[in-house]
Each structure stands twice: as structure tokens, then as C-alpha cells.
Amino acid sequence: MSIDLSLDRIRKLLAHLPPYSRPTIHVAGTNGKGSVCALVSSILSASSPPFVVGRFNSPHLVSVLDCICVANQPVSAEVYSTARQEVERIDRENDVGASNFELLACTALFIFERAAVDIVVLEVGMGGRLDATNAVPDECILVSALTAVDLDHQAFLGNTVEAIAREKAAIARNGKPFVIGPQVHPQVVDVARQTATVAGATVVPPAAVTLAEGSDERGGREFGDMALSGAPPPRAVKVSMACFDEPVLAALPLHGEHQLANLEIAAGIISALIAHPACQRLDHRLQARITPAAVARGIEKTRWPGRLSYHTFTLPSQPSNGRQNAQVTVLADGAHNPASATALADYLSDLLARSPGRPLALTYVLGLSHSPPKTPAQTLGPLFALSERLPQGCQVRIGAALLRFTPPEGMPWVRSVPPSEMRAAIESLVPDPTSGLELWSPSAETAAGADNAVDIFEQALCWAAERQGDREDALVVVAGSLYLVADFYRLLDRLGQAQGIWGAN
């Protein structure tokens, strides 16, 4: 089924299910909304006593189960299957013809209602105004928020950031607080504010987040002394929230400058939750439960896989081809559009500029979704302009493995950009034959001999490991699509090295 944005079908579905009544936080945006949802969920879960939080994110990472979390853990296959079958039965018997995403969103709401979770954190799928998640009744919404807006999905949302912002800000509800996050495009703030005001929402600012004294702007206090063999330490941050007299001091484990902006939005949501009269239906003792200490704990415990996530693991030996055990450090990031690719490139350029002077073998493992009018060159451009941004004396050898990803479950419209198209785009971005750029993609024979995309992904990592010289550091960056990042996590799971991806319960 192609994408047909409408609220008619999901409203018809919801009318045949037990009424949805969970207090809900609703988050829209182009980039950062998943991170904001993860931060908010973690803070609420760290409260005393803790809230039982249901969280819905899309698309899924490894399996459809991780779209729907209760208490920060994906629901079980049994819970999901039981709810999904009931939703599909209603869809079938009432001839609704719901899309797969509408069925998924409805399943999530059904699970949260049945589990009687204390609060739901709901991420918009696409856009906002006509997204299935916007069918949640007004009386359930506590706070809505808008993260960074940029060009993406123009075929459905409009060809300008103003048009896209208008669609996304339409989740604002009458009489409820609406948090507008920091924006790259100033006009987004004006459009979002106007849209929210027309809806009758109360526009509230995000919190203010700064790096604590002595903390490095990328890594932490000891960032300059580290090698590229693992994750930089968390950054010490100071979070100023309208609901507290003093700033909250915390360690932020999410990497990248953009995560400071995402934390501003998340903390703004929490502040509105505590202070706005419309949110008092949740618990009149919110301020006693969500203390500064709880906010700090929640920030420090936040996990959001596949967004500047570091993983160091061992590729096992293969006697058949003489390969020895190889330790690999991977930075996995779902950057899939020009804005998020620029954020990744910003992070990498600062990371490499601040690392010790050893040469580096940097290998991208890339896969892209076919998503016109967005082109491969637009998304990949920031990553292959990296060398131009590094200081003199920073020695980096860049290579790239170009892959297809496993087709995501239940999303037949999603397809990979062929490696040949990515290769052509990269060669147009780096036309200098003396650049030393190395490109790898599976041969027809290799592809035919592999059982699935994960097998080929493992071969790409082997190639990346072989690129490292004796006197070089090495870093592998998996990017271009969350669907490709999912293949990386499937490989970790197959190797028995996927423990702790979602964090402790």
C-alpha cells in the first residue's frame, strides 16, 4: 500500500476498541524526535515513585517489537501478537482498510491502554496533522512538542520548510502547552507559533542547556586524551528549567551537539508537565515526584540505539579465509537526510580534530532509502566533504562500503538505493582520482553467495577491519538509514554481542 495520510481510518479503528484514555505526550519534527522521546521517557521512569511509561517510536530498529516499549523495554512477541491480531480483526470485520502504520499505531495505543501505563510518549510517524498518532483525543494530550524541522518527505508534506512546519505543528492542542525546540531555519519558529496559537495552544519555550564548566563540547572532561577505541565519556551539562529554582547538573550520554538541543526540548516538556495547569490531571504531586535529582538520573540513564551510538566488538576468525579475530569500533547513526548527515559530519570533524595525532582509517558503511526528491548526493555530500574541514596535519584515509539493507517488515514501499547509484554519487562528490578514496560493494558472486543482507554487512565490516594499518586507529561509521543500522544490530545479535543495546530495565 502507498502512503495515504488521513485520520479517517484510524479513527474508525479506535471507535471499535476500548476508549483510549492514557495521559499522552506527543512529539513531532524532522530530526531529533526519537531522542526527545527517549529522554522524556527516561526522566519519567527515574521519578520517585517511577511512572510506568509507554513509548511509541517509528520506524522500528531491529524488529517491530521495539516500536512499542513499556518501562523502557520492547514489548514481548506475545503481547504484540495478541494486540495486533485484535486490531487486524476489527480492521477486517469493519472493512476499514487501514495502512500498516495505522495498524501499528493502533496496536501501540491498544497495548498501552490495556497495560494501564501511567503516561505515554508518542512519536509522530510522518508530518503531524494527518499522522495516525494525531487521532489521540484532545483530552488525553498533556504536552505537544516540535523538534528540528527540515526538508524531508516533501512529496507528502510540502516543498518548503514553512509548509512542513505547518503540517508538523498541527499536533498542537487547544489549551495545552506546546514546546517549540531550537530551529536551524528561523522561519519555522514563526510558522509553528502561528499554527499553535490558532489551535489555541500555549506556546512555551524549551529549557536552556549549557555545558557545565570544565566539560568538553563533544566528549567530556578528558576527551582530548582519548583514542578512537570506544565511546567518549558523557558530557556534563547544566539544565535550567522554569519549574526549578536551581539548574539541574547531569551527565548527558547522547553524543553530538544536536543532542543539547534535544535535551532542551525534553526538559521543556518536563517543565511544562510540572507547571502547566492542563497537566495537573496526571498527578497533583508531580513536583514531588519529578525532582531535580530525578531529572538528572533520567538524563544519565537515557539510551537511544542507532543515534551516534558506539559499539566495540569482536569479529570472529574465519579459518576458511585466514581471517583472525578483529576488534572493531563502530559508530552507528541513522542519519538519512542532508540535515542529519550534516550533524553527523559536524560531530566527526570535531571528534577527529580533537583526537591524538595517529593516522586514522575511517570507513563508512552506507545504505540509503530511495526517497525522491532527496538524492543520494544530497545526503552523502556532508560526509564526503569531511576531509576539507579537518585541520592541517590530521591524517585520515576514507573508505566506504556501499550496501543494500534488509527490507523493513511491513513497509513494502521502502527500498534501498542500489550501490551503483551511491557509487556514482560519491564519485561525483569526490572526482579527484588522487584522493585515495576506497569504495567497496559486494560483487555479484558475493551477493549470490550470501543468505541475506546481514551476511553481506559482516563482509563489509571485514573489509573495513582489513583497511586498518599497523600504525593507524580505525573507526567504522554506519549511516544513511536506520534500516541499515538495524542490520548492524542484527549482526551483533547473531554474534552474541548485542547485550545492553536498550539499557537496563
mmCIF file with all atom_site columns, N, CA and C in Angstrom, residues 169-194:
data_model
loop_
_atom_site.group_PDB
_atom_site.id
_atom_site.type_symbol
_atom_site.label_atom_id
_atom_site.label_alt_id
_atom_site.label_comp_id
_atom_site.label_asym_id
_atom_site.label_entity_id
_atom_site.label_seq_id
_atom_site.pdbx_PDB_ins_code
_atom_site.Cartn_x
_atom_site.Cartn_y
_atom_site.Cartn_z
_atom_site.occupancy
_atom_site.B_iso_or_equiv
_atom_site.pdbx_formal_charge
_atom_site.auth_seq_id
_atom_site.auth_comp_id
_atom_site.auth_asym_id
_atom_site.auth_atom_id
_atom_site.pdbx_PDB_model_num
ATOM 1  N N  . ALA A 1 169 ? 3.438  21.237 13.167 1.00 0.00 ? 169 ALA A N  1
ATOM 2  C CA . ALA A 1 169 ? 2.954  21.981 14.331 1.00 0.00 ? 169 ALA A CA 1
ATOM 3  C C  . ALA A 1 169 ? 1.460  21.801 14.553 1.00 0.00 ? 169 ALA A C  1
ATOM 4  N N  . ALA A 1 170 ? 0.774  21.197 13.590 1.00 0.00 ? 170 ALA A N  1
ATOM 5  C CA . ALA A 1 170 ? -0.672 20.999 13.712 1.00 0.00 ? 170 ALA A CA 1
ATOM 6  C C  . ALA A 1 170 ? -1.039 19.957 14.757 1.00 0.00 ? 170 ALA A C  1
ATOM 7  N N  . ILE A 1 171 ? -0.055 19.363 15.425 1.00 0.00 ? 171 ILE A N  1
ATOM 8  C CA . ILE A 1 171 ? -0.384 18.473 16.550 1.00 0.00 ? 171 ILE A CA 1
ATOM 9  C C  . ILE A 1 171 ? -0.697 19.276 17.814 1.00 0.00 ? 171 ILE A C  1
ATOM 10 N N  . ALA A 1 172 ? -0.461 20.595 17.809 1.00 0.00 ? 172 ALA A N  1
ATOM 11 C CA . ALA A 1 172 ? -0.756 21.431 18.976 1.00 0.00 ? 172 ALA A CA 1
ATOM 12 C C  . ALA A 1 172 ? -2.247 21.348 19.304 1.00 0.00 ? 172 ALA A C  1
ATOM 13 N N  . ARG A 1 173 ? -2.567 21.302 20.594 1.00 0.00 ? 173 ARG A N  1
ATOM 14 C CA . ARG A 1 173 ? -3.960 21.136 21.019 1.00 0.00 ? 173 ARG A CA 1
ATOM 15 C C  . ARG A 1 173 ? -4.438 22.339 21.847 1.00 0.00 ? 173 ARG A C  1
ATOM 16 N N  . ASN A 1 174 ? -5.729 22.583 21.745 1.00 0.00 ? 174 ASN A N  1
ATOM 17 C CA . ASN A 1 174 ? -6.357 23.704 22.436 1.00 0.00 ? 174 ASN A CA 1
ATOM 18 C C  . ASN A 1 174 ? -6.163 23.607 23.954 1.00 0.00 ? 174 ASN A C  1
ATOM 19 N N  . GLY A 1 175 ? -5.636 24.679 24.529 1.00 0.00 ? 175 GLY A N  1
ATOM 20 C CA . GLY A 1 175 ? -5.480 24.743 25.977 1.00 0.00 ? 175 GLY A CA 1
ATOM 21 C C  . GLY A 1 175 ? -4.307 23.973 26.532 1.00 0.00 ? 175 GLY A C  1
ATOM 22 N N  . LYS A 1 176 ? -3.508 23.349 25.674 1.00 0.00 ? 176 LYS A N  1
ATOM 23 C CA . LYS A 1 176 ? -2.391 22.529 26.139 1.00 0.00 ? 176 LYS A CA 1
ATOM 24 C C  . LYS A 1 176 ? -1.058 23.193 25.786 1.00 0.00 ? 176 LYS A C  1
ATOM 25 N N  . PRO A 1 177 ? -0.012 22.939 26.574 1.00 0.00 ? 177 PRO A N  1
ATOM 26 C CA . PRO A 1 177 ? 1.300  23.518 26.259 1.00 0.00 ? 177 PRO A CA 1
ATOM 27 C C  . PRO A 1 177 ? 1.913  22.903 25.007 1.00 0.00 ? 177 PRO A C  1
ATOM 28 N N  . PHE A 1 178 ? 2.620  23.737 24.251 1.00 0.00 ? 178 PHE A N  1
ATOM 29 C CA . PHE A 1 178 ? 3.280  23.311 23.019 1.00 0.00 ? 178 PHE A CA 1
ATOM 30 C C  . PHE A 1 178 ? 4.700  23.854 23.048 1.00 0.00 ? 178 PHE A C  1
ATOM 31 N N  . VAL A 1 179 ? 5.678  22.949 23.091 1.00 0.00 ? 179 VAL A N  1
ATOM 32 C CA . VAL A 1 179 ? 7.086  23.321 23.188 1.00 0.00 ? 179 VAL A CA 1
ATOM 33 C C  . VAL A 1 179 ? 7.686  23.369 21.788 1.00 0.00 ? 179 VAL A C  1
ATOM 34 N N  . ILE A 1 180 ? 8.230  24.511 21.407 1.00 0.00 ? 180 ILE A N  1
ATOM 35 C CA . ILE A 1 180 ? 8.905  24.657 20.115 1.00 0.00 ? 180 ILE A CA 1
ATOM 36 C C  . ILE A 1 180 ? 10.403 24.626 20.365 1.00 0.00 ? 180 ILE A C  1
ATOM 37 N N  . GLY A 1 181 ? 11.076 23.631 19.796 1.00 0.00 ? 181 GLY A N  1
ATOM 38 C CA . GLY A 1 181 ? 12.504 23.468 20.016 1.00 0.00 ? 181 GLY A CA 1
ATOM 39 C C  . GLY A 1 181 ? 13.345 24.389 19.160 1.00 0.00 ? 181 GLY A C  1
ATOM 40 N N  . PRO A 1 182 ? 14.653 24.428 19.420 1.00 0.00 ? 182 PRO A N  1
ATOM 41 C CA . PRO A 1 182 ? 15.576 25.231 18.611 1.00 0.00 ? 182 PRO A CA 1
ATOM 42 C C  . PRO A 1 182 ? 15.517 24.813 17.145 1.00 0.00 ? 182 PRO A C  1
ATOM 43 N N  . GLN A 1 183 ? 15.610 25.790 16.253 1.00 0.00 ? 183 GLN A N  1
ATOM 44 C CA . GLN A 1 183 ? 15.457 25.533 14.823 1.00 0.00 ? 183 GLN A CA 1
ATOM 45 C C  . GLN A 1 183 ? 16.627 26.101 14.031 1.00 0.00 ? 183 GLN A C  1
ATOM 46 N N  . VAL A 1 184 ? 17.056 25.361 13.010 1.00 0.00 ? 184 VAL A N  1
ATOM 47 C CA . VAL A 1 184 ? 18.075 25.859 12.090 1.00 0.00 ? 184 VAL A CA 1
ATOM 48 C C  . VAL A 1 184 ? 17.490 26.955 11.207 1.00 0.00 ? 184 VAL A C  1
ATOM 49 N N  . HIS A 1 185 ? 16.232 26.779 10.823 1.00 0.00 ? 185 HIS A N  1
ATOM 50 C CA . HIS A 1 185 ? 15.551 27.740 9.951  1.00 0.00 ? 185 HIS A CA 1
ATOM 51 C C  . HIS A 1 185 ? 14.662 28.638 10.816 1.00 0.00 ? 185 HIS A C  1
ATOM 52 N N  . PRO A 1 186 ? 15.003 29.911 10.984 1.00 0.00 ? 186 PRO A N  1
ATOM 53 C CA . PRO A 1 186 ? 14.245 30.793 11.886 1.00 0.00 ? 186 PRO A CA 1
ATOM 54 C C  . PRO A 1 186 ? 12.763 30.895 11.549 1.00 0.00 ? 186 PRO A C  1
ATOM 55 N N  . GLN A 1 187 ? 12.430 30.787 10.257 1.00 0.00 ? 187 GLN A N  1
ATOM 56 C CA . GLN A 1 187 ? 11.029 30.943 9.867  1.00 0.00 ? 187 GLN A CA 1
ATOM 57 C C  . GLN A 1 187 ? 10.150 29.825 10.423 1.00 0.00 ? 187 GLN A C  1
ATOM 58 N N  . VAL A 1 188 ? 10.754 28.700 10.770 1.00 0.00 ? 188 VAL A N  1
ATOM 59 C CA . VAL A 1 188 ? 9.986  27.589 11.342 1.00 0.00 ? 188 VAL A CA 1
ATOM 60 C C  . VAL A 1 188 ? 9.338  28.008 12.657 1.00 0.00 ? 188 VAL A C  1
ATOM 61 N N  . VAL A 1 189 ? 10.065 28.755 13.474 1.00 0.00 ? 189 VAL A N  1
ATOM 62 C CA . VAL A 1 189 ? 9.533  29.185 14.770 1.00 0.00 ? 189 VAL A CA 1
ATOM 63 C C  . VAL A 1 189 ? 8.292  30.047 14.570 1.00 0.00 ? 189 VAL A C  1
ATOM 64 N N  . ASP A 1 190 ? 8.346  30.970 13.627 1.00 0.00 ? 190 ASP A N  1
ATOM 65 C CA . ASP A 1 190 ? 7.201  31.856 13.378 1.00 0.00 ? 190 ASP A CA 1
ATOM 66 C C  . ASP A 1 190 ? 5.985  31.068 12.899 1.00 0.00 ? 190 ASP A C  1
ATOM 67 N N  . VAL A 1 191 ? 6.213  30.154 11.962 1.00 0.00 ? 191 VAL A N  1
ATOM 68 C CA . VAL A 1 191 ? 5.105  29.357 11.430 1.00 0.00 ? 191 VAL A CA 1
ATOM 69 C C  . VAL A 1 191 ? 4.524  28.453 12.513 1.00 0.00 ? 191 VAL A C  1
ATOM 70 N N  . ALA A 1 192 ? 5.387  27.801 13.282 1.00 0.00 ? 192 ALA A N  1
ATOM 71 C CA . ALA A 1 192 ? 4.919  26.896 14.334 1.00 0.00 ? 192 ALA A CA 1
ATOM 72 C C  . ALA A 1 192 ? 4.152  27.658 15.409 1.00 0.00 ? 192 ALA A C  1
ATOM 73 N N  . ARG A 1 193 ? 4.671  28.824 15.783 1.00 0.00 ? 193 ARG A N  1
ATOM 74 C CA . ARG A 1 193 ? 3.990  29.636 16.800 1.00 0.00 ? 193 ARG A CA 1
ATOM 75 C C  . ARG A 1 193 ? 2.600  30.069 16.309 1.00 0.00 ? 193 ARG A C  1
ATOM 76 N N  . GLN A 1 194 ? 2.530  30.492 15.056 1.00 0.00 ? 194 GLN A N  1
ATOM 77 C CA . GLN A 1 194 ? 1.246  30.921 14.494 1.00 0.00 ? 194 GLN A CA 1
ATOM 78 C C  . GLN A 1 194 ? 0.261  29.754 14.445 1.00 0.00 ? 194 GLN A C  1
#
